[in-house]
PDB file of C-alpha atoms in Angstrom:
ATOM      1  CA  MET X 549      25.836 -37.361  10.773  1.00 43.00           C
ATOM      2  CA  ASN X 550      24.913 -34.314  12.433  1.00 45.00           C
ATOM      3  CA  ASP X 551      21.172 -33.629  13.197  1.00 44.00           C
ATOM      4  CA  GLU X 552      21.956 -30.206  11.973  1.00 41.00           C
ATOM      5  CA  PHE X 553      22.861 -30.784   8.818  1.00 38.00           C
ATOM      6  CA  ASP X 554      21.106 -33.752   7.866  1.00 41.00           C
ATOM      7  CA  SER X 555      18.324 -33.168   5.597  1.00 38.00           C
ATOM      8  CA  GLU X 556      15.661 -35.476   6.197  1.00 39.00           C
ATOM      9  CA  LYS X 557      15.447 -34.084   9.743  1.00 37.00           C
ATOM     10  CA  THR X 558      13.876 -30.754  10.473  1.00 37.00           C
ATOM     11  CA  SER X 559      16.274 -28.228  11.915  1.00 38.00           C
ATOM     12  CA  VAL X 560      15.135 -25.896  14.734  1.00 42.00           C
ATOM     13  CA  ILE X 561      15.947 -22.012  14.057  1.00 42.00           C
ATOM     14  CA  THR X 562      17.089 -20.689  17.357  1.00 45.00           C
ATOM     15  CA  SER X 563      17.757 -16.854  15.877  1.00 51.00           C
ATOM     16  CA  ASP X 564      16.428 -13.970  17.642  1.00 50.00           C
ATOM     17  CA  THR X 565      14.857 -13.304  13.902  1.00 47.00           C
ATOM     18  CA  PHE X 566      12.543 -16.134  14.702  1.00 41.00           C
ATOM     19  CA  LYS X 567      12.071 -15.205  18.490  1.00 44.00           C
ATOM     20  CA  LEU X 568      10.920 -12.106  17.275  1.00 45.00           C
ATOM     21  CA  ARG X 569       8.399 -13.499  14.804  1.00 47.00           C
ATOM     22  CA  ILE X 570       7.363 -15.878  17.892  1.00 44.00           C
ATOM     23  CA  ALA X 571       7.066 -12.687  19.631  1.00 46.00           C
ATOM     24  CA  GLU X 572       5.191 -10.690  16.859  1.00 51.00           C
ATOM     25  CA  ALA X 573       2.743 -13.810  16.407  1.00 47.00           C
ATOM     26  CA  GLY X 574       1.833 -14.093  19.720  1.00 52.00           C
ATOM     27  CA  LYS X 575       0.202 -10.712  19.389  1.00 62.00           C
ATOM     28  CA  ALA X 576      -1.105 -11.441  15.627  1.00 76.00           C
ATOM     29  CA  PRO X 577      -5.283 -11.224  15.725  1.00 87.00           C
ATOM     30  CA  PRO X 578      -6.960 -13.696  13.402  1.00 91.00           C
ATOM     31  CA  CYS X 579      -7.149 -13.122   9.486  1.00 92.00           C
ATOM     32  CA  LEU X 580      -7.813 -13.587   5.960  1.00 94.00           C
ATOM     33  CA  VAL X 581      -4.816 -14.055   3.395  1.00 92.00           C
ATOM     34  CA  LEU X 582      -5.862 -13.379  -0.278  1.00 93.00           C
ATOM     35  CA  LEU X 583      -4.354 -16.388  -2.090  1.00 92.00           C
ATOM     36  CA  VAL X 584      -6.239 -16.202  -5.434  1.00 94.00           C
ATOM     37  CA  GLY X 585      -7.424 -12.789  -6.818  1.00 92.00           C
ATOM     38  CA  PRO X 586      -6.374  -9.547  -8.655  1.00 86.00           C
ATOM     39  CA  ALA X 587      -2.723  -9.724  -8.660  1.00 79.00           C
ATOM     40  CA  ASN X 588      -1.797  -6.587  -7.438  1.00 74.00           C
ATOM     41  CA  ALA X 589      -3.800  -7.964  -4.127  1.00 83.00           C
ATOM     42  CA  VAL X 590      -2.432 -11.498  -3.668  1.00 86.00           C
ATOM     43  CA  GLY X 591      -1.103 -11.846  -0.374  1.00 86.00           C
ATOM     44  CA  ARG X 592      -2.718  -8.879   1.345  1.00 87.00           C
ATOM     45  CA  GLN X 593      -4.110  -9.538   4.770  1.00 88.00           C
ATOM     46  CA  TRP X 594      -7.378  -8.116   6.373  1.00 91.00           C
ATOM     47  CA  PRO X 595      -6.891  -8.557  10.429  1.00 90.00           C
ATOM     48  CA  ILE X 596     -10.277  -9.545  12.004  1.00 92.00           C
ATOM     49  CA  GLU X 597     -10.485  -7.548  15.308  1.00 89.00           C
ATOM     50  CA  ASN X 598     -14.049  -6.420  15.460  1.00 83.00           C
ATOM     51  CA  ASP X 599     -17.382  -7.558  15.475  1.00 85.00           C
ATOM     52  CA  ASN X 600     -18.333  -7.651  11.533  1.00 92.00           C
ATOM     53  CA  TYR X 601     -16.814  -7.587   8.413  1.00 95.00           C
ATOM     54  CA  VAL X 602     -18.239  -7.799   4.852  1.00 97.00           C
ATOM     55  CA  VAL X 603     -16.634  -9.256   2.268  1.00 97.00           C
ATOM     56  CA  GLY X 604     -17.597  -8.416  -1.125  1.00 96.00           C
ATOM     57  CA  ARG X 605     -16.735  -6.089  -4.504  1.00 93.00           C
ATOM     58  CA  SER X 606     -18.282  -3.119  -3.205  1.00 89.00           C
ATOM     59  CA  ILE X 607     -15.422  -0.419  -2.127  1.00 82.00           C
ATOM     60  CA  GLN X 608     -17.344   0.116   0.728  1.00 85.00           C
ATOM     61  CA  ALA X 609     -16.989  -3.905   1.753  1.00 91.00           C
ATOM     62  CA  GLN X 610     -14.723  -3.506   5.049  1.00 92.00           C
ATOM     63  CA  ILE X 611     -12.956  -6.344   2.825  1.00 94.00           C
ATOM     64  CA  SER X 612     -13.195  -5.333  -0.645  1.00 92.00           C
ATOM     65  CA  VAL X 613     -12.043  -7.409  -4.026  1.00 92.00           C
ATOM     66  CA  ASP X 614     -12.199  -5.998  -7.090  1.00 88.00           C
ATOM     67  CA  ASP X 615     -13.273  -9.175  -9.706  1.00 92.00           C
ATOM     68  CA  GLY X 616     -16.299  -9.386 -11.190  1.00 93.00           C
ATOM     69  CA  SER X 617     -17.267 -13.061  -9.949  1.00 96.00           C
ATOM     70  CA  VAL X 618     -17.700 -11.472  -6.305  1.00 97.00           C
ATOM     71  CA  SER X 619     -20.854  -9.681  -5.375  1.00 97.00           C
ATOM     72  CA  LYS X 620     -20.924  -6.935  -3.718  1.00 94.00           C
ATOM     73  CA  SER X 621     -21.554  -7.943  -0.885  1.00 97.00           C
ATOM     74  CA  HIS X 622     -20.568 -10.959  -0.870  1.00 98.00           C
ATOM     75  CA  ALA X 623     -20.187 -12.666   2.676  1.00 97.00           C
ATOM     76  CA  LYS X 624     -19.722 -11.298   6.359  1.00 97.00           C
ATOM     77  CA  ILE X 625     -17.173 -12.341   8.465  1.00 97.00           C
ATOM     78  CA  SER X 626     -17.889 -12.203  12.642  1.00 96.00           C
ATOM     79  CA  LEU X 627     -16.303 -12.226  15.684  1.00 94.00           C
ATOM     80  CA  GLU X 628     -17.833 -13.264  18.667  1.00 92.00           C
ATOM     81  CA  SER X 629     -16.380 -14.862  22.057  1.00 89.00           C
ATOM     82  CA  GLY X 630     -12.577 -15.378  20.361  1.00 88.00           C
ATOM     83  CA  ALA X 631     -14.381 -17.660  17.146  1.00 94.00           C
ATOM     84  CA  VAL X 632     -14.418 -16.463  14.164  1.00 96.00           C
ATOM     85  CA  SER X 633     -17.481 -17.292  11.432  1.00 97.00           C
ATOM     86  CA  ILE X 634     -18.792 -16.631   7.696  1.00 97.00           C
ATOM     87  CA  ILE X 635     -21.945 -16.393   6.174  1.00 97.00           C
ATOM     88  CA  ASP X 636     -23.387 -16.660   3.151  1.00 97.00           C
ATOM     89  CA  LEU X 637     -25.470 -13.359   2.428  1.00 97.00           C
ATOM     90  CA  GLU X 638     -27.037 -15.053  -0.770  1.00 97.00           C
ATOM     91  CA  SER X 639     -24.348 -14.213  -3.302  1.00 97.00           C
ATOM     92  CA  THR X 640     -24.846 -15.170  -6.684  1.00 96.00           C
ATOM     93  CA  ASN X 641     -21.695 -16.951  -6.827  1.00 97.00           C
ATOM     94  CA  LYS X 642     -21.692 -18.792  -3.333  1.00 97.00           C
ATOM     95  CA  THR X 643     -19.449 -19.102  -0.526  1.00 97.00           C
ATOM     96  CA  ILE X 644     -17.390 -22.249  -0.707  1.00 97.00           C
ATOM     97  CA  VAL X 645     -15.422 -23.646   2.727  1.00 97.00           C
ATOM     98  CA  ASN X 646     -12.744 -26.605   1.831  1.00 97.00           C
ATOM     99  CA  GLY X 647     -14.721 -27.067  -0.738  1.00 96.00           C
ATOM    100  CA  SER X 648     -17.992 -27.199   1.178  1.00 97.00           C
ATOM    101  CA  VAL X 649     -21.050 -24.864  -0.330  1.00 97.00           C
ATOM    102  CA  LEU X 650     -22.390 -22.995   2.705  1.00 97.00           C
ATOM    103  CA  THR X 651     -26.159 -22.468   3.123  1.00 97.00           C
ATOM    104  CA  PRO X 652     -26.945 -18.659   2.636  1.00 96.00           C
ATOM    105  CA  LEU X 653     -27.347 -16.980   5.883  1.00 96.00           C
ATOM    106  CA  SER X 654     -25.936 -19.930   8.165  1.00 96.00           C
ATOM    107  CA  PRO X 655     -22.891 -19.195  10.010  1.00 96.00           C
ATOM    108  CA  LYS X 656     -19.913 -21.512   9.543  1.00 97.00           C
ATOM    109  CA  ILE X 657     -17.138 -21.322  12.199  1.00 97.00           C
ATOM    110  CA  LEU X 658     -13.629 -21.177  10.612  1.00 97.00           C
ATOM    111  CA  GLU X 659     -10.760 -23.069  11.487  1.00 96.00           C
ATOM    112  CA  ASN X 660      -7.013 -22.472  10.867  1.00 94.00           C
ATOM    113  CA  ASN X 661      -5.753 -22.312   7.214  1.00 94.00           C
ATOM    114  CA  ASP X 662      -9.703 -23.060   6.003  1.00 96.00           C
ATOM    115  CA  GLN X 663      -9.510 -22.140   2.230  1.00 97.00           C
ATOM    116  CA  ILE X 664     -12.513 -19.922   1.286  1.00 97.00           C
ATOM    117  CA  LYS X 665     -13.898 -19.790  -2.194  1.00 97.00           C
ATOM    118  CA  LEU X 666     -16.091 -16.345  -3.125  1.00 97.00           C
ATOM    119  CA  GLY X 667     -16.329 -16.725  -6.901  1.00 96.00           C
ATOM    120  CA  ASN X 668     -13.202 -17.025  -8.328  1.00 96.00           C
ATOM    121  CA  VAL X 669     -11.425 -15.821  -5.148  1.00 96.00           C
ATOM    122  CA  ILE X 670      -9.719 -17.726  -2.767  1.00 96.00           C
ATOM    123  CA  PHE X 671      -8.902 -16.296   0.578  1.00 97.00           C
ATOM    124  CA  LYS X 672      -7.373 -18.431   3.612  1.00 95.00           C
ATOM    125  CA  PHE X 673      -8.049 -18.053   7.296  1.00 95.00           C
ATOM    126  CA  LEU X 674      -5.180 -17.607  10.194  1.00 91.00           C
ATOM    127  CA  GLU X 675      -6.147 -17.628  13.794  1.00 91.00           C
ATOM    128  CA  LYS X 676      -4.899 -15.655  16.106  1.00 88.00           C
ATOM    129  CA  GLY X 677      -1.368 -16.110  16.890  1.00 79.00           C
ATOM    130  CA  ASN X 678      -0.801 -17.775  14.030  1.00 76.00           C
ATOM    131  CA  ILE X 679       3.023 -17.536  13.286  1.00 70.00           C
ATOM    132  CA  GLU X 680       2.024 -17.111   9.170  1.00 71.00           C
ATOM    133  CA  THR X 681       0.631 -14.090   9.668  1.00 68.00           C
ATOM    134  CA  VAL X 682       3.921 -12.533  10.717  1.00 66.00           C
ATOM    135  CA  SER X 683       5.563 -14.402   7.024  1.00 70.00           C
ATOM    136  CA  VAL X 684       2.873 -13.821   4.839  1.00 67.00           C
ATOM    137  CA  ALA X 685       2.866  -9.773   6.329  1.00 66.00           C
ATOM    138  CA  GLN X 686       6.612  -9.524   5.572  1.00 69.00           C
ATOM    139  CA  THR X 687       6.432 -10.956   2.431  1.00 70.00           C
ATOM    140  CA  TYR X 688       3.488  -8.702   1.012  1.00 70.00           C
ATOM    141  CA  GLU X 689       5.345  -5.638   2.366  1.00 72.00           C
ATOM    142  CA  LYS X 690       8.818  -6.760   0.399  1.00 75.00           C
ATOM    143  CA  ALA X 691       6.314  -7.031  -3.109  1.00 79.00           C
ATOM    144  CA  ASN X 692       4.722  -3.288  -2.119  1.00 86.00           C
ATOM    145  CA  ILE X 693       7.836  -1.210   0.024  1.00 90.00           C
ATOM    146  CA  ASP X 694      10.516   0.460  -1.898  1.00 94.00           C
ATOM    147  CA  PRO X 695      13.480  -1.051   0.083  1.00 91.00           C
ATOM    148  CA  LEU X 696      16.006   1.916   0.203  1.00 95.00           C
ATOM    149  CA  THR X 697      13.048   4.591   0.995  1.00 96.00           C
ATOM    150  CA  GLN X 698      10.763   2.166   3.184  1.00 92.00           C
ATOM    151  CA  ILE X 699       7.589   3.905   1.714  1.00 94.00           C
ATOM    152  CA  TYR X 700       5.483   2.324  -1.031  1.00 93.00           C
ATOM    153  CA  ASN X 701       6.716   1.123  -4.618  1.00 94.00           C
ATOM    154  CA  LYS X 702       5.226   1.452  -8.087  1.00 94.00           C
ATOM    155  CA  GLY X 703       3.228  -1.342  -8.031  1.00 90.00           C
ATOM    156  CA  ALA X 704       1.777  -0.569  -4.666  1.00 90.00           C
ATOM    157  CA  LEU X 705       0.421   3.326  -6.070  1.00 95.00           C
ATOM    158  CA  GLU X 706      -0.910   1.832  -9.394  1.00 92.00           C
ATOM    159  CA  HIS X 707      -3.015  -0.278  -7.018  1.00 88.00           C
ATOM    160  CA  LYS X 708      -4.176   2.521  -4.626  1.00 90.00           C
ATOM    161  CA  GLY X 709      -4.648   4.726  -7.678  1.00 94.00           C
ATOM    162  CA  ILE X 710      -7.103   2.454  -8.797  1.00 91.00           C
ATOM    163  CA  GLU X 711      -8.804   2.123  -5.544  1.00 87.00           C
ATOM    164  CA  TYR X 712      -8.653   5.589  -4.514  1.00 92.00           C
ATOM    165  CA  PHE X 713     -10.320   6.851  -7.891  1.00 94.00           C
ATOM    166  CA  LYS X 714     -13.093   4.059  -7.077  1.00 88.00           C
ATOM    167  CA  LYS X 715     -13.861   5.255  -3.900  1.00 87.00           C
ATOM    168  CA  SER X 716     -13.481   9.048  -4.668  1.00 92.00           C
ATOM    169  CA  GLN X 717     -16.469   8.241  -7.362  1.00 90.00           C
ATOM    170  CA  LEU X 718     -18.496   6.490  -5.312  1.00 82.00           C
ATOM    171  CA  LEU X 719     -18.119   8.657  -2.475  1.00 84.00           C
ATOM    172  CA  ASP X 720     -18.052  11.691  -4.283  1.00 90.00           C
ATOM    173  CA  VAL X 721     -15.260  13.228  -2.731  1.00 93.00           C
ATOM    174  CA  PRO X 722     -12.381  15.421  -4.427  1.00 95.00           C
ATOM    175  CA  PHE X 723      -9.379  13.098  -5.792  1.00 97.00           C
ATOM    176  CA  SER X 724      -6.144  14.559  -6.217  1.00 98.00           C
ATOM    177  CA  ILE X 725      -2.404  13.374  -7.214  1.00 98.00           C
ATOM    178  CA  ILE X 726       1.012  15.076  -6.844  1.00 98.00           C
ATOM    179  CA  THR X 727       4.245  14.451  -8.122  1.00 98.00           C
ATOM    180  CA  PHE X 728       7.376  15.568  -7.823  1.00 98.00           C
ATOM    181  CA  ASP X 729      11.169  15.191  -8.786  1.00 97.00           C
ATOM    182  CA  ILE X 730      14.147  15.678  -6.950  1.00 98.00           C
ATOM    183  CA  ASP X 731      15.982  19.002  -9.260  1.00 98.00           C
ATOM    184  CA  HIS X 732      19.268  17.904 -10.349  1.00 96.00           C
ATOM    185  CA  PHE X 733      19.491  14.383  -8.768  1.00 97.00           C
ATOM    186  CA  LYS X 734      21.852  12.919 -11.478  1.00 96.00           C
ATOM    187  CA  LYS X 735      24.191  15.859 -10.563  1.00 96.00           C
ATOM    188  CA  VAL X 736      24.152  14.774  -7.098  1.00 96.00           C
ATOM    189  CA  ASN X 737      25.040  11.273  -7.977  1.00 96.00           C
ATOM    190  CA  ASP X 738      27.831  12.585  -9.960  1.00 96.00           C
ATOM    191  CA  THR X 739      29.302  15.181  -7.930  1.00 96.00           C
ATOM    192  CA  TYR X 740      28.720  13.493  -4.673  1.00 96.00           C
ATOM    193  CA  GLY X 741      28.093   9.528  -5.213  1.00 96.00           C
ATOM    194  CA  HIS X 742      25.833   6.994  -5.045  1.00 96.00           C
ATOM    195  CA  SER X 743      25.706   6.952  -1.225  1.00 96.00           C
ATOM    196  CA  ALA X 744      24.877  10.303  -1.340  1.00 97.00           C
ATOM    197  CA  GLY X 745      22.019   9.728  -3.854  1.00 97.00           C
ATOM    198  CA  ASP X 746      20.775   7.296  -1.559  1.00 97.00           C
ATOM    199  CA  TYR X 747      20.925   9.306   1.457  1.00 97.00           C
ATOM    200  CA  ILE X 748      19.169  12.094  -0.084  1.00 98.00           C
ATOM    201  CA  LEU X 749      16.319   9.951  -1.517  1.00 97.00           C
ATOM    202  CA  LYS X 750      15.621   8.369   1.820  1.00 97.00           C
ATOM    203  CA  GLU X 751      15.533  11.495   3.605  1.00 97.00           C
ATOM    204  CA  VAL X 752      13.069  13.249   1.406  1.00 98.00           C
ATOM    205  CA  ALA X 753      10.879  10.331   1.248  1.00 97.00           C
ATOM    206  CA  LYS X 754      10.917  10.591   4.905  1.00 96.00           C
ATOM    207  CA  ASP X 755      10.383  14.466   5.393  1.00 96.00           C
ATOM    208  CA  ILE X 756       7.533  14.029   2.912  1.00 97.00           C
ATOM    209  CA  ASN X 757       5.561  11.278   4.172  1.00 94.00           C
ATOM    210  CA  GLY X 758       5.934  12.764   7.613  1.00 92.00           C
ATOM    211  CA  LEU X 759       3.348  15.810   5.738  1.00 93.00           C
ATOM    212  CA  ILE X 760       0.827  12.896   4.759  1.00 90.00           C
ATOM    213  CA  ARG X 761      -2.442  12.589   5.906  1.00 85.00           C
ATOM    214  CA  GLY X 762      -3.707   9.039   7.285  1.00 82.00           C
ATOM    215  CA  ASN X 763      -6.123   8.614   4.798  1.00 83.00           C
ATOM    216  CA  ASP X 764      -3.533  10.039   2.061  1.00 93.00           C
ATOM    217  CA  PHE X 765      -0.919   7.817  -0.181  1.00 95.00           C
ATOM    218  CA  PHE X 766       3.105   8.298  -1.002  1.00 97.00           C
ATOM    219  CA  ALA X 767       4.901   5.960  -3.252  1.00 97.00           C
ATOM    220  CA  ARG X 768       8.417   6.470  -4.828  1.00 97.00           C
ATOM    221  CA  SER X 769       7.104   5.975  -8.664  1.00 96.00           C
ATOM    222  CA  GLY X 770       9.983   6.117 -10.032  1.00 93.00           C
ATOM    223  CA  GLY X 771      14.111   6.777  -9.338  1.00 95.00           C
ATOM    224  CA  GLU X 772      14.081   9.957  -7.783  1.00 97.00           C
ATOM    225  CA  GLU X 773      10.021  10.830  -8.613  1.00 97.00           C
ATOM    226  CA  PHE X 774       7.696  10.260  -5.823  1.00 98.00           C
ATOM    227  CA  THR X 775       3.350  10.225  -5.987  1.00 98.00           C
ATOM    228  CA  ALA X 776       1.336  11.294  -3.844  1.00 98.00           C
ATOM    229  CA  ILE X 777      -2.714  10.570  -3.413  1.00 97.00           C
ATOM    230  CA  LEU X 778      -4.854  12.770  -1.315  1.00 96.00           C
ATOM    231  CA  LEU X 779      -8.194  11.193  -1.245  1.00 93.00           C
ATOM    232  CA  GLY X 780     -11.366  14.176  -0.422  1.00 92.00           C
ATOM    233  CA  GLY X 781      -8.074  16.892  -1.357  1.00 91.00           C
ATOM    234  CA  ASP X 782      -9.600  19.417  -3.963  1.00 95.00           C
ATOM    235  CA  SER X 783      -7.008  21.638  -6.020  1.00 96.00           C
ATOM    236  CA  LYS X 784      -6.763  24.384  -3.412  1.00 96.00           C
ATOM    237  CA  GLN X 785      -6.058  21.269  -0.923  1.00 95.00           C
ATOM    238  CA  ALA X 786      -3.502  19.954  -3.417  1.00 96.00           C
ATOM    239  CA  ALA X 787      -1.744  23.242  -4.280  1.00 96.00           C
ATOM    240  CA  ASP X 788      -1.236  23.803  -0.508  1.00 96.00           C
ATOM    241  CA  VAL X 789      -0.082  20.289   0.551  1.00 97.00           C
ATOM    242  CA  ALA X 790       2.314  20.914  -3.159  1.00 98.00           C
ATOM    243  CA  GLU X 791       3.894  24.218  -1.838  1.00 98.00           C
ATOM    244  CA  ARG X 792       4.229  22.867   1.928  1.00 97.00           C
ATOM    245  CA  MET X 793       6.669  19.800   0.173  1.00 98.00           C
ATOM    246  CA  ARG X 794       8.384  22.037  -1.650  1.00 98.00           C
ATOM    247  CA  THR X 795       9.132  24.616   1.073  1.00 98.00           C
ATOM    248  CA  THR X 796       9.743  21.486   3.550  1.00 97.00           C
ATOM    249  CA  ILE X 797      12.712  20.408   1.026  1.00 98.00           C
ATOM    250  CA  ALA X 798      14.333  23.744  -0.124  1.00 97.00           C
ATOM    251  CA  ASN X 799      14.406  24.508   3.909  1.00 97.00           C
ATOM    252  CA  ARG X 800      15.666  21.847   5.107  1.00 96.00           C
ATOM    253  CA  GLU X 801      19.744  20.987   5.367  1.00 94.00           C
ATOM    254  CA  PHE X 802      20.934  17.847   4.002  1.00 97.00           C
ATOM    255  CA  ASN X 803      24.381  16.819   5.277  1.00 96.00           C
ATOM    256  CA  PHE X 804      26.160  14.225   4.481  1.00 96.00           C
ATOM    257  CA  GLN X 805      29.290  13.305   5.797  1.00 94.00           C
ATOM    258  CA  GLY X 806      29.756  16.297   6.619  1.00 95.00           C
ATOM    259  CA  THR X 807      28.953  18.127   3.525  1.00 96.00           C
ATOM    260  CA  GLN X 808      26.031  20.150   2.789  1.00 96.00           C
ATOM    261  CA  ILE X 809      24.462  19.531  -0.531  1.00 97.00           C
ATOM    262  CA  PRO X 810      21.461  21.955  -1.658  1.00 96.00           C
ATOM    263  CA  ILE X 811      18.050  19.812  -2.757  1.00 98.00           C
ATOM    264  CA  THR X 812      15.273  20.829  -4.270  1.00 98.00           C
ATOM    265  CA  ILE X 813      12.032  19.612  -6.216  1.00 98.00           C
ATOM    266  CA  SER X 814      10.010  20.218  -8.436  1.00 98.00           C
ATOM    267  CA  LEU X 815       6.064  19.367  -8.181  1.00 98.00           C
ATOM    268  CA  GLY X 816       2.834  19.427 -10.403  1.00 98.00           C
ATOM    269  CA  ALA X 817      -0.899  18.771  -8.932  1.00 98.00           C
ATOM    270  CA  SER X 818      -3.607  17.398 -10.608  1.00 98.00           C
ATOM    271  CA  THR X 819      -7.233  17.166  -9.173  1.00 97.00           C
ATOM    272  CA  LYS X 820     -10.176  14.566 -10.734  1.00 97.00           C
ATOM    273  CA  GLY X 821     -12.557  16.052 -13.524  1.00 95.00           C
ATOM    274  CA  ARG X 822     -16.072  15.182 -14.793  1.00 92.00           C
ATOM    275  CA  ALA X 823     -14.233  13.558 -18.084  1.00 94.00           C
ATOM    276  CA  ASP X 824     -11.612  11.616 -16.317  1.00 96.00           C
ATOM    277  CA  HIS X 825     -12.121   7.753 -16.903  1.00 94.00           C
ATOM    278  CA  SER X 826      -9.158   6.422 -14.515  1.00 95.00           C
ATOM    279  CA  TRP X 827      -6.551   7.739 -12.038  1.00 97.00           C
ATOM    280  CA  LEU X 828      -4.324   7.699 -14.385  1.00 97.00           C
ATOM    281  CA  ASP X 829      -5.652  10.658 -16.426  1.00 97.00           C
ATOM    282  CA  VAL X 830      -5.185  12.663 -13.510  1.00 98.00           C
ATOM    283  CA  PHE X 831      -1.355  11.265 -13.024  1.00 98.00           C
ATOM    284  CA  ASP X 832      -0.772  12.165 -16.324  1.00 97.00           C
ATOM    285  CA  ARG X 833      -1.380  15.751 -16.191  1.00 98.00           C
ATOM    286  CA  ALA X 834      -0.143  15.830 -12.854  1.00 98.00           C
ATOM    287  CA  ASP X 835       3.111  14.471 -14.641  1.00 97.00           C
ATOM    288  CA  GLN X 836       2.824  17.212 -17.168  1.00 98.00           C
ATOM    289  CA  ALA X 837       2.662  20.005 -14.910  1.00 98.00           C
ATOM    290  CA  LEU X 838       5.440  18.679 -13.267  1.00 98.00           C
ATOM    291  CA  TYR X 839       7.643  19.105 -16.034  1.00 96.00           C
ATOM    292  CA  LYS X 840       6.163  22.830 -16.453  1.00 97.00           C
ATOM    293  CA  SER X 841       7.781  23.440 -13.038  1.00 98.00           C
ATOM    294  CA  LYS X 842      11.132  21.922 -14.489  1.00 96.00           C
ATOM    295  CA  GLU X 843      10.959  24.028 -17.595  1.00 96.00           C
ATOM    296  CA  GLY X 844      10.061  27.051 -15.771  1.00 96.00           C
ATOM    297  CA  GLY X 845      13.265  26.930 -13.333  1.00 96.00           C
ATOM    298  CA  ARG X 846      12.534  24.088 -10.865  1.00 97.00           C
ATOM    299  CA  ASN X 847      11.653  24.610  -6.953  1.00 98.00           C
ATOM    300  CA  GLN X 848       8.350  25.572  -7.878  1.00 98.00           C
ATOM    301  CA  VAL X 849       5.015  24.052  -8.013  1.00 98.00           C
ATOM    302  CA  ASN X 850       2.426  24.490 -11.274  1.00 97.00           C
ATOM    303  CA  LEU X 851      -0.903  22.679 -11.385  1.00 97.00           C
ATOM    304  CA  ALA X 852      -2.641  21.157 -13.965  1.00 93.00           C
TER     305      ALA X 852
END
């Protein structure tokens, strides 16, 4: 039997995709991958590119994992002369590497595929240039990126909402949410076809994503609904950004296969107040403000 079809032998992939992965892996730094932990973070990886990274429950930790079994500052990852080591920072529930409990404050050099247990959380260490780094990143991306618009999806929004809300509380900075709908989107699909609708979704996402600052977050939160989180953005900044979003789309010419399609969006915005206990409190008010914009004639911004 031809070796290519022999199930007992490993076939060699020579596709351009595999070659690309090899090339990407060659540039990949060492990293930690979360294997067991909060469901919305499993598969996430943290590249190790600088000298020191604190791993812990604290939102200020460079590698932050929201799990009660992990100490606020549980362990430290260090990179020196190409070698990566881990040190237990006298944590409550210990740091365990491949089943062996580490002596606190005593460094342990990590090797490829080492498993690191912090409380109930488990990481895997991947050395520099490991092709698995690319595969894991692609898998995590597929779970968090909307395939049509190539921005974050609702699951990623829920994770970031929790994370950014906690950061705003810890750092005492404003936290605002803007949510918007594409006006009369069903009519677009019915009139011009679903391919035109997909084109509109992709173009709107691309244009609005271009307005988002580096420390903010933007996701597709529903069929034709999108949400932005502004960390450090107060109510005035949220209003200004929302109005910029509105005018950007209203002034944009959407041309699909030679046909110009008029598109506007309706927006709602809200900022965290003292009585808010979660990011969903802020989101719900922004959503209510969005519906006021729709009821008020669309193509407008309302603040909660």
